[in-house]
CSV table of C-alpha atoms in Angstrom, one decimal:
chain,number,residue,atom,x,y,z
D,1,MET,CA,68.9,15.4,-20.0
D,2,GLU,CA,66.1,16.8,-22.2
D,3,SER,CA,64.6,14.0,-23.6
D,4,GLN,CA,64.7,12.4,-20.1
D,5,LEU,CA,61.8,15.1,-19.7
D,6,THR,CA,59.4,13.0,-21.7
D,7,LEU,CA,60.2,9.7,-19.7
D,8,ASP,CA,58.0,8.0,-17.2
D,9,PRO,CA,59.6,9.1,-13.4
D,10,ASN,CA,59.6,5.6,-12.5
D,11,GLN,CA,62.6,5.1,-15.5
D,12,VAL,CA,64.2,8.1,-15.0
D,13,ASP,CA,65.4,6.4,-11.3
D,14,GLU,CA,66.0,3.3,-12.9
D,15,HIS,CA,68.5,3.8,-15.1
D,16,LEU,CA,70.0,6.0,-12.7
D,17,ILE,CA,70.4,3.4,-10.2
D,18,GLN,CA,71.6,1.0,-12.4
D,19,GLN,CA,74.9,4.1,-13.4
D,20,ALA,CA,74.4,3.7,-10.2
D,21,GLN,CA,74.9,0.3,-9.3
D,22,ASN,CA,78.0,1.0,-12.2
D,23,GLY,CA,79.7,2.5,-9.3
D,24,ASP,CA,79.0,6.1,-10.6
D,25,LEU,CA,78.5,8.6,-7.3
D,26,GLU,CA,77.1,11.7,-10.4
D,27,ALA,CA,74.2,9.3,-10.7
D,28,PHE,CA,73.7,8.6,-7.3
D,29,ASN,CA,73.6,12.0,-6.8
D,30,GLU,CA,70.6,13.0,-9.0
D,31,LEU,CA,68.5,10.3,-7.2
D,32,VAL,CA,69.3,12.2,-3.8
D,33,VAL,CA,68.3,15.0,-5.7
D,34,ARG,CA,64.8,13.7,-6.6
D,35,HIS,CA,63.9,11.8,-3.8
D,36,GLU,CA,65.7,14.0,-0.6
D,37,ARG,CA,62.5,15.9,0.5
D,38,ALA,CA,60.3,12.7,0.1
D,39,VAL,CA,62.5,11.4,2.6
D,40,TYR,CA,63.3,14.1,4.7
D,41,GLY,CA,59.9,14.7,5.0
D,42,VAL,CA,59.1,11.7,6.4
D,43,CYS,CA,62.4,11.6,8.9
D,44,LEU,CA,61.5,14.6,10.0
D,45,ARG,CA,57.6,14.2,10.8
D,46,LEU,CA,58.8,10.7,12.6
D,47,LEU,CA,61.8,12.3,14.9
D,48,ARG,CA,60.2,16.5,15.7
D,49,ASP,CA,63.9,16.9,16.0
D,50,ALA,CA,65.4,18.6,12.5
D,51,THR,CA,68.9,17.8,13.5
D,52,GLN,CA,68.1,14.6,13.7
D,53,ALA,CA,66.1,14.0,10.7
D,54,GLU,CA,69.0,16.0,9.1
D,55,ASP,CA,71.3,13.5,9.7
D,56,ALA,CA,69.4,10.5,9.8
D,57,THR,CA,68.3,11.2,6.3
D,58,GLN,CA,72.7,11.8,5.2
D,59,ASP,CA,72.9,8.5,7.0
D,60,ALA,CA,69.9,6.7,5.1
D,61,PHE,CA,71.6,7.9,1.6
D,62,ILE,CA,74.8,7.0,2.6
D,63,ARG,CA,73.6,3.1,3.9
D,64,ALA,CA,71.5,3.1,0.5
D,65,TRP,CA,75.1,3.7,-1.5
D,66,ASN,CA,76.9,1.4,-0.1
D,67,ALA,CA,74.0,-0.9,0.0
D,68,ILE,CA,73.1,-0.6,-3.5
D,69,GLY,CA,74.2,-3.5,-5.5
D,70,SER,CA,71.9,-4.9,-3.2
D,71,PHE,CA,68.6,-2.9,-4.5
D,72,ARG,CA,66.4,-5.8,-6.3
D,73,GLY,CA,64.6,-3.3,-8.9
D,74,GLY,CA,61.5,-1.9,-7.6
D,75,LEU,CA,60.6,1.9,-7.3
D,76,VAL,CA,63.8,3.7,-5.6
D,77,ARG,CA,62.1,5.6,-3.3
D,78,PRO,CA,60.0,2.8,-1.2
D,79,TRP,CA,62.6,1.0,-1.5
D,80,LEU,CA,65.3,4.6,0.4
D,81,LEU,CA,62.5,4.2,2.1
D,82,ARG,CA,62.7,1.5,4.1
D,83,ILE,CA,66.6,2.2,4.5
D,84,ALA,CA,65.5,5.9,6.4
D,85,THR,CA,62.8,4.5,8.6
D,86,ASN,CA,65.0,1.6,9.8
D,87,ARG,CA,67.7,3.9,10.7
D,88,THR,CA,64.5,6.4,11.9
D,89,TYR,CA,63.1,4.1,14.6
D,90,ASP,CA,66.5,2.6,15.9
D,91,LEU,CA,66.4,6.9,16.6
D,92,LEU,CA,63.1,6.6,18.0
D,93,ARG,CA,63.8,3.6,20.2
D,94,ALA,CA,66.8,5.6,21.1
D,95,LYS,CA,65.0,8.3,22.3
D,96,ALA,CA,62.3,6.5,23.8
D,97,ARG,CA,64.8,5.3,26.0
D,98,ARG,CA,65.7,8.5,27.8
D,99,PRO,CA,63.1,10.4,28.6
D,100,ALA,CA,64.5,12.4,30.8
D,101,GLN,CA,66.0,14.6,27.6
D,102,SER,CA,62.3,14.6,26.4
D,103,LEU,CA,62.5,18.6,29.3
D,104,ASP,CA,64.8,20.3,26.7
D,105,ALA,CA,64.1,18.8,23.4
D,106,GLN,CA,61.1,20.7,22.6
D,107,PRO,CA,59.4,18.6,19.7
D,108,TYR,CA,60.1,20.5,16.5
D,109,GLU,CA,57.0,22.2,15.0
D,110,ILE,CA,57.1,21.9,11.5
D,111,GLU,CA,55.6,25.5,10.1
D,112,PRO,CA,54.1,24.6,6.3
D,113,ASP,CA,55.6,26.3,4.0
D,114,TRP,CA,53.1,27.9,1.6
D,115,THR,CA,55.3,30.1,-0.3
D,116,SER,CA,56.2,27.3,-2.7
D,117,MET,CA,52.4,26.4,-3.8
D,118,ALA,CA,50.5,29.8,-5.6
D,119,PRO,CA,47.2,28.7,-4.7
D,120,VAL,CA,46.5,29.7,-8.6
D,121,THR,CA,44.1,25.9,-8.7
D,122,GLU,CA,42.1,26.6,-5.5
D,123,HIS,CA,39.1,29.3,-3.8
D,124,PRO,CA,41.7,31.6,-1.8
D,125,GLU,CA,38.8,31.2,1.7
D,126,SER,CA,39.7,27.5,1.3
D,127,PHE,CA,44.0,28.2,0.8
D,128,VAL,CA,43.6,30.0,4.0
D,129,GLU,CA,41.3,27.8,5.9
D,130,ARG,CA,43.9,24.6,4.4
D,131,SER,CA,47.0,26.4,5.5
D,132,GLU,CA,45.4,27.4,9.5
D,133,LEU,CA,44.0,23.6,9.3
D,134,SER,CA,47.2,22.2,8.5
D,135,VAL,CA,48.7,23.9,11.2
D,136,HIS,CA,46.5,22.0,14.1
D,137,LEU,CA,47.2,18.9,12.1
D,138,GLU,CA,50.7,19.1,11.9
D,139,ARG,CA,50.6,19.3,15.3
D,140,ALA,CA,48.0,16.3,15.7
D,141,LEU,CA,50.4,14.4,14.6
D,142,ALA,CA,53.1,14.8,16.5
D,143,ASP,CA,50.7,13.0,18.8
D,144,LEU,CA,50.2,10.2,17.3
D,145,PRO,CA,52.0,6.5,18.2
D,146,ASP,CA,54.6,6.4,15.9
D,147,ASP,CA,53.5,3.4,14.3
D,148,GLN,CA,50.2,5.2,13.4
D,149,ARG,CA,52.4,8.4,12.2
D,150,LEU,CA,54.2,6.4,9.8
D,151,ALA,CA,51.7,4.5,7.9
D,152,ILE,CA,49.1,7.8,7.7
D,153,ILE,CA,52.2,9.3,6.6
D,154,LEU,CA,53.4,7.2,4.1
D,155,SER,CA,49.7,6.5,2.8
D,156,ASP,CA,47.9,10.4,3.2
D,157,VAL,CA,51.3,12.4,2.5
D,158,GLN,CA,53.6,10.4,0.1
D,159,GLY,CA,50.3,8.3,-1.2
D,160,TYR,CA,51.6,4.9,-0.8
D,161,ALA,CA,49.1,1.7,-1.3
D,162,TYR,CA,48.7,-0.4,1.5
D,163,ASP,CA,50.9,-3.3,0.1
D,164,ASP,CA,54.0,-0.8,-0.9
D,165,ILE,CA,53.3,0.2,3.2
D,166,ALA,CA,53.9,-2.8,4.3
D,167,THR,CA,56.7,-3.2,2.2
D,168,ILE,CA,58.2,0.0,3.8
D,169,MET,CA,57.1,-0.7,7.2
D,170,ASP,CA,57.7,-4.9,7.4
D,171,VAL,CA,54.6,-5.8,8.6
D,172,ALA,CA,51.5,-7.7,7.4
D,173,VAL,CA,48.6,-5.7,5.0
D,174,GLY,CA,46.1,-5.7,7.5
D,175,THR,CA,48.6,-4.2,10.4
D,176,VAL,CA,48.7,-1.2,7.6
D,177,LYS,CA,45.1,-1.0,7.4
D,178,SER,CA,44.2,-0.8,11.1
D,179,ARG,CA,47.3,1.4,11.4
D,180,ILE,CA,46.0,4.1,9.1
D,181,SER,CA,42.6,3.3,9.9
D,182,ARG,CA,43.5,4.1,13.9
D,183,ALA,CA,45.4,7.4,12.9
D,184,ARG,CA,42.9,9.5,10.2
D,185,SER,CA,40.4,9.1,12.7
D,186,ARG,CA,41.9,10.0,15.7
D,187,LEU,CA,43.3,12.3,13.8
D,188,ARG,CA,40.2,14.0,12.8
D,189,THR,CA,39.0,13.9,16.5
D,190,SER,CA,42.2,16.2,16.9
D,191,LEU,CA,40.8,18.3,14.9
D,192,GLN,CA,37.2,18.0,15.8
D,193,GLU,CA,37.6,19.0,19.3
D,194,ASN,CA,38.8,22.3,19.4
D,195,PRO,CA,36.3,24.3,18.0
D,196,VAL,CA,37.3,26.6,16.6
D,197,ASN,CA,39.2,23.7,14.3
D,198,ARG,CA,35.9,22.0,14.0
D,199,GLU,CA,33.9,24.9,11.9
D,200,LEU,CA,37.0,25.6,9.9
D,201,LEU,CA,37.0,21.7,8.8
D,202,LEU,CA,33.2,22.0,7.6
D,203,ARG,CA,33.7,25.4,6.2
D,204,TYR,CA,36.8,23.7,4.2
D,205,GLY,CA,34.7,20.8,3.1
D,206,ARG,CA,32.2,23.1,1.9
D,207,LEU,CA,34.2,24.1,-0.2
D,208,ASN,CA,35.8,21.5,-1.8
D,209,ARG,CA,32.3,19.1,-2.3
D,210,GLU,CA,32.1,19.8,-5.6
D,211,SER,CA,36.0,19.3,-6.2
D,212,PRO,CA,36.5,15.2,-6.8
D,213,ASP,CA,38.6,13.3,-4.9
D,214,GLY,CA,39.4,11.0,-6.7
D,215,HIS,CA,37.1,8.1,-5.5
J,1,MET,CA,20.2,-5.6,2.3
J,2,GLN,CA,20.9,-5.4,6.2
J,3,THR,CA,21.6,-1.9,7.2
J,4,THR,CA,20.9,-1.9,10.6
J,5,ALA,CA,24.9,-1.2,12.5
J,6,HIS,CA,27.2,1.1,11.7
J,7,PRO,CA,29.8,0.2,9.4
J,8,GLY,CA,32.4,2.1,11.5
J,9,ASP,CA,35.7,4.0,11.2
J,10,ASP,CA,38.0,0.5,10.0
J,11,LEU,CA,35.6,-0.1,7.3
J,12,LEU,CA,34.4,3.5,6.4
J,13,ASN,CA,38.7,4.1,6.1
J,14,GLY,CA,39.1,1.3,4.1
J,15,TRP,CA,36.1,2.4,1.5
J,16,ILE,CA,37.9,5.6,1.2
J,17,ASP,CA,40.8,3.8,0.6
J,18,ASP,CA,39.8,1.7,-1.7
J,19,ALA,CA,41.0,-1.6,0.2
J,20,LEU,CA,37.3,-3.3,0.6
J,21,THR,CA,36.4,-6.4,-0.4
J,22,PRO,CA,33.6,-6.3,-2.8
J,23,GLY,CA,31.0,-7.6,-0.4
J,24,GLU,CA,32.4,-5.1,2.5
J,25,ARG,CA,32.0,-2.4,0.0
J,26,THR,CA,28.6,-3.3,-0.8
J,27,MET,CA,27.9,-3.1,2.4
J,28,VAL,CA,29.1,-0.3,3.3
J,29,GLU,CA,28.3,1.8,-0.1
J,30,SER,CA,24.4,0.2,0.5
J,31,HIS,CA,24.4,2.4,4.3
J,32,LEU,CA,25.9,5.1,3.4
J,33,GLU,CA,22.7,6.1,0.9
J,34,HIS,CA,20.2,6.6,4.0
J,35,CYS,CA,22.5,7.4,6.9
J,36,ASP,CA,23.6,10.9,7.5
J,37,ARG,CA,24.7,10.6,10.4
J,38,CYS,CA,27.8,8.1,8.6
J,39,ARG,CA,28.3,10.7,5.4
J,40,THR,CA,28.8,13.1,7.6
J,41,GLU,CA,32.0,10.7,9.3
J,42,LEU,CA,32.6,9.5,5.6
J,43,GLU,CA,33.4,12.9,4.7
J,44,SER,CA,35.4,14.2,7.7
J,45,LEU,CA,37.4,11.6,7.0
J,46,ARG,CA,38.1,12.2,3.7
J,47,LEU,CA,39.3,15.7,4.8
J,48,VAL,CA,41.6,15.0,7.0
J,49,LYS,CA,43.4,12.4,4.5
J,50,ARG,CA,42.7,15.7,1.3
J,51,LEU,CA,44.6,17.7,4.0
J,52,LEU,CA,47.5,15.5,4.5
J,53,ALA,CA,48.1,14.7,1.1
J,54,GLU,CA,47.6,18.7,1.0
J,55,LEU,CA,50.9,19.4,3.0
J,56,PRO,CA,53.7,21.4,1.7
J,57,GLU,CA,56.9,18.7,2.3
J,58,PRO,CA,58.9,20.7,4.9
J,59,ASP,CA,62.0,23.0,3.8
J,60,LEU,CA,65.2,20.9,2.9
J,61,PRO,CA,67.7,22.7,5.4
J,62,ARG,CA,71.0,21.4,3.0
J,63,SER,CA,71.5,19.3,0.4
J,64,PHE,CA,71.8,15.7,1.2
J,65,ALA,CA,74.5,14.7,-2.2
J,66,LEU,CA,77.2,12.5,-1.2
J,67,THR,CA,80.6,13.9,-1.4
J,68,VAL,CA,83.5,11.7,-2.6
J,69,GLU,CA,84.9,11.4,0.6
J,70,GLN,CA,81.4,10.5,2.0
J,71,ALA,CA,80.7,8.2,-0.9
J,72,LYS,CA,84.3,6.2,0.0
J,73,LYS,CA,83.8,4.5,3.0
J,74,PRO,CA,82.5,1.4,3.5
J,75,GLU,CA,82.7,0.8,6.7
J,76,SER,CA,78.9,-1.0,7.1
J,77,PRO,CA,79.0,-3.7,9.8
J,78,ALA,CA,79.3,-6.5,7.4
J,79,ALA,CA,82.6,-4.5,5.4
J,80,THR,CA,84.8,-4.2,8.6
J,81,VAL,CA,83.9,-8.1,9.2
J,82,GLN,CA,84.9,-9.8,7.1
J,83,PRO,CA,88.7,-8.1,6.7
J,84,ALA,CA,89.2,-9.2,10.5
J,85,LYS,CA,87.8,-13.0,10.0
J,86,ILE,CA,91.0,-12.6,7.3
J,87,VAL,CA,93.2,-11.5,9.7
J,88,THR,CA,92.7,-13.9,12.6
J,89,LEU,CA,93.4,-16.9,9.8
J,90,LEU,CA,96.3,-15.3,8.3
J,91,PRO,CA,98.6,-17.1,10.1
J,92,ILE,CA,97.3,-20.2,9.5
J,93,VAL,CA,96.6,-19.3,5.8
J,94,ARG,CA,101.1,-18.5,6.2
J,95,ALA,CA,101.8,-21.5,7.4
J,96,LEU,CA,100.4,-24.0,5.6
J,97,SER,CA,101.5,-22.0,2.6
J,98,ILE,CA,104.9,-22.0,4.1
J,99,ALA,CA,104.7,-26.2,4.4
J,100,ALA,CA,103.8,-26.1,0.9
J,101,VAL,CA,107.1,-24.2,-0.6
J,102,MET,CA,108.9,-26.7,1.9
J,103,ALA,CA,107.6,-28.8,0.1
J,104,VAL,CA,108.2,-28.1,-3.0
J,105,ILE,CA,111.7,-27.6,-2.7
J,106,ILE,CA,112.3,-30.9,-0.7
J,107,MET,CA,110.9,-32.8,-3.6
J,108,GLY,CA,113.1,-30.9,-5.9
J,109,GLY,CA,115.7,-31.7,-4.7
J,110,ALA,CA,114.9,-35.0,-3.4
J,111,LEU,CA,114.4,-36.2,-7.3
J,112,PHE,CA,116.9,-34.4,-8.4
J,113,PHE,CA,119.5,-35.1,-6.0
J,114,GLY,CA,118.9,-38.8,-4.5
J,115,PRO,CA,119.0,-42.0,-5.8
J,116,ILE,CA,115.1,-42.2,-5.7
J,117,GLY,CA,113.4,-45.4,-6.0
J,118,ASP,CA,110.8,-46.9,-4.1
J,119,SER,CA,111.1,-43.9,-1.6
J,120,GLN,CA,108.6,-41.8,-4.5
J,121,ASP,CA,105.7,-43.0,-3.5
J,122,PRO,CA,104.9,-41.2,0.3
J,123,PRO,CA,105.4,-38.4,-0.5
J,124,GLU,CA,103.9,-38.1,-4.1
J,125,MET,CA,100.4,-39.3,-1.5
J,126,THR,CA,102.1,-36.4,0.8
J,127,VAL,CA,101.9,-33.9,-2.0
J,128,SER,CA,99.1,-34.6,-3.3
J,129,ARG,CA,97.2,-34.2,-0.3
J,130,SER,CA,99.0,-30.9,0.8
J,131,ALA,CA,97.9,-29.2,-2.6
J,132,VAL,CA,93.9,-30.3,-2.3
J,133,THR,CA,94.5,-28.4,1.1
J,134,ASN,CA,96.5,-25.2,-0.4
J,135,SER,CA,93.6,-25.1,-2.8
J,136,ALA,CA,90.6,-25.1,-0.3
J,137,VAL,CA,92.4,-22.4,1.8
J,138,ASP,CA,93.1,-20.8,-1.8
J,139,ALA,CA,89.4,-20.9,-2.0
J,140,SER,CA,87.7,-20.2,1.0
J,141,GLU,CA,90.3,-17.4,2.2
J,142,ASN,CA,92.1,-14.2,1.4
J,143,ALA,CA,95.8,-13.3,3.2
J,144,ASN,CA,98.2,-10.4,3.0
J,145,PRO,CA,99.9,-9.5,0.0
J,146,ALA,CA,103.6,-9.0,1.1
J,147,PRO,CA,104.6,-12.7,1.8
J,148,ILE,CA,102.4,-13.9,-0.7
J,149,ALA,CA,104.3,-11.6,-3.5
J,150,ALA,CA,108.1,-12.8,-1.9
J,151,GLU,CA,107.2,-16.2,-1.6
J,152,PRO,CA,106.1,-17.5,-5.4
J,153,GLY,CA,109.7,-16.2,-5.7
J,154,MET,CA,111.3,-18.5,-3.2
J,155,VAL,CA,109.8,-21.3,-4.8
J,156,ILE,CA,111.6,-20.3,-9.1
J,157,ASP,CA,114.7,-19.4,-7.2
J,158,GLN,CA,114.1,-22.2,-6.0
J,159,GLY,CA,113.7,-24.5,-8.9
J,160,GLU,CA,116.5,-22.4,-11.1
J,161,THR,CA,119.4,-23.5,-9.0
J,162,ALA,CA,118.2,-27.1,-8.5
J,163,THR,CA,117.8,-27.5,-12.5
J,164,ASN,CA,119.7,-24.5,-13.5
J,165,SER,CA,117.6,-24.1,-16.1
J,166,ASN,CA,114.1,-21.3,-16.5
J,167,THR,CA,111.1,-22.6,-16.5
J,168,VAL,CA,109.3,-25.1,-13.4
J,169,PRO,CA,108.7,-27.2,-14.0
J,170,ALA,CA,108.8,-28.8,-17.4
J,171,ALA,CA,112.7,-28.0,-17.1
J,172,MET,CA,112.7,-29.7,-13.1
J,173,ALA,CA,111.6,-32.8,-15.0
J,174,ASN,CA,114.0,-32.1,-18.1
J,175,GLY,CA,116.8,-32.1,-16.0
J,176,ILE,CA,115.8,-35.0,-13.9
J,177,GLN,CA,115.6,-36.6,-16.9
J,178,GLN,CA,118.3,-36.3,-18.4
J,179,VAL,CA,121.0,-37.1,-15.2
J,180,ASN,CA,118.3,-40.4,-14.6
J,181,GLY,CA,117.4,-40.8,-18.1
J,182,ASN,CA,119.2,-44.8,-18.7
J,183,ASN,CA,116.4,-47.2,-15.6
J,184,GLY,CA,113.8,-46.8,-17.3
J,185,GLU,CA,111.8,-47.9,-14.2
J,186,GLU,CA,112.9,-45.1,-12.3
J,187,ARG,CA,112.2,-43.0,-15.0
J,188,SER,CA,108.5,-43.8,-15.2
J,189,ASN,CA,108.3,-43.6,-11.0
J,190,LEU,CA,109.9,-40.3,-11.1
J,191,GLU,CA,108.0,-38.7,-14.1
J,192,ILE,CA,104.9,-39.3,-12.2
J,193,ALA,CA,106.7,-37.6,-9.1
J,194,THR,CA,107.6,-35.1,-11.0
J,195,ILE,CA,104.3,-34.0,-12.5
J,196,ALA,CA,102.9,-34.0,-9.4
J,197,THR,CA,105.9,-32.2,-7.7
J,198,GLY,CA,105.1,-30.0,-10.8
J,199,ALA,CA,101.6,-28.9,-10.1
J,200,PHE,CA,101.9,-29.0,-6.6
J,201,ALA,CA,103.7,-26.1,-7.3
J,202,ALA,CA,101.8,-24.3,-10.1
J,203,ILE,CA,98.6,-24.8,-7.9
J,204,ALA,CA,100.8,-23.2,-4.6
J,205,VAL,CA,101.7,-20.5,-7.1
J,206,GLY,CA,98.5,-19.8,-8.5
J,207,ALA,CA,97.2,-19.8,-5.0
J,208,TRP,CA,100.0,-17.3,-3.7
J,209,VAL,CA,98.6,-15.1,-6.8
J,210,SER,CA,95.3,-16.0,-6.1
J,211,LEU,CA,95.8,-14.7,-2.1
J,212,TYR,CA,97.8,-11.6,-3.4
J,213,ARG,CA,94.9,-10.4,-5.6
J,214,LEU,CA,92.0,-11.1,-3.2
J,215,GLY,CA,94.1,-9.7,-0.2
J,216,ARG,CA,95.1,-6.2,-2.0
J,217,ASN,CA,90.9,-6.6,-3.5
J,218,VAL,CA,89.6,-6.6,-0.2
J,219,PRO,CA,90.4,-3.2,1.9
J,220,ASP,CA,89.6,-1.5,-1.9
J,221,GLN,CA,85.5,-2.8,-2.3
């Protein structure tokens, strides 16, 4: 597999999915390893329930394996995310039908774990700011309507373009655009509502002003 | 350039995501040049985007790689519908096939033992029609393996007893020609009937074989 290190990740995916389409479960499981974090992350942030997110993720991969013949080229991760979010939406709808359970079902708090990401290139102060802010950001995300939450997660957390998000969510690009805009504005507003967070955001902004943002 | 109205969050977010039309883009940019308020607004939205991009993926509770057991189940709704359909159609397919086999046996018997003259023509018609029916059934539907395996055998057995030979339908044709060889007109009629019966028998056997294979393959997929 050393030669694959030099390959474009999408080419590796393409190769693996071809093998999986020929019934190679090991190749499919390599795809699982490559994409499970992203799929689980989206499911968890949508469902706010670790057990349900786990079930939805496993179910999505089983569905993907059973439907592997219907994969018609393109990128693998959006295809997987589409399967996973369809499943997740079913669960969200079922959840909405029985709101009585919301008493014992406390929204799952995602505690951002920064240990795996060494802040070598980052200003130490900025790192502290970012860590603090992200806890609040995860909470603010949880308060968004489902559609806006999924759109902003796919766009800003996963880094997808509007076109891809429209495909994953099966809506028009214009809808994606307005959902993202509303979600981002709401997140900004919820961060600024709290004076402590507003201060953190200002400082974080000052510390990162000089660094290019790719735009 | 008119820059009186503030662009609003939709345009600012669109600018951040590089999703504006060239006209919108120019408008936003020329406004930003002299509006501190909108620049601050834009900056805060950009920070949110940046913070979101830097959120770490949650830790995995476990691996989601499929076990052989999980990979084995094709019990998706699409897959379960088909066997159910096959089961409901089985009696029809079975009845049609038994009728076809009976026709072959009767035809074979009639050709061999009976003094066949003009009465051949109607059976010939029936044969070709039911052969068509049978192959249509074969093309569209699957069937259960067990009875299928038995019945092609029946056809061959009957053919053998009738002709005292080993192969159907060629042997059947030979036998018939030996018995009725002296009547020219009857022979040509007989030949047509025999070929039709032979073809029908071949189609029936072929239908059974393919039904048998399909019946075997469906649950394995």
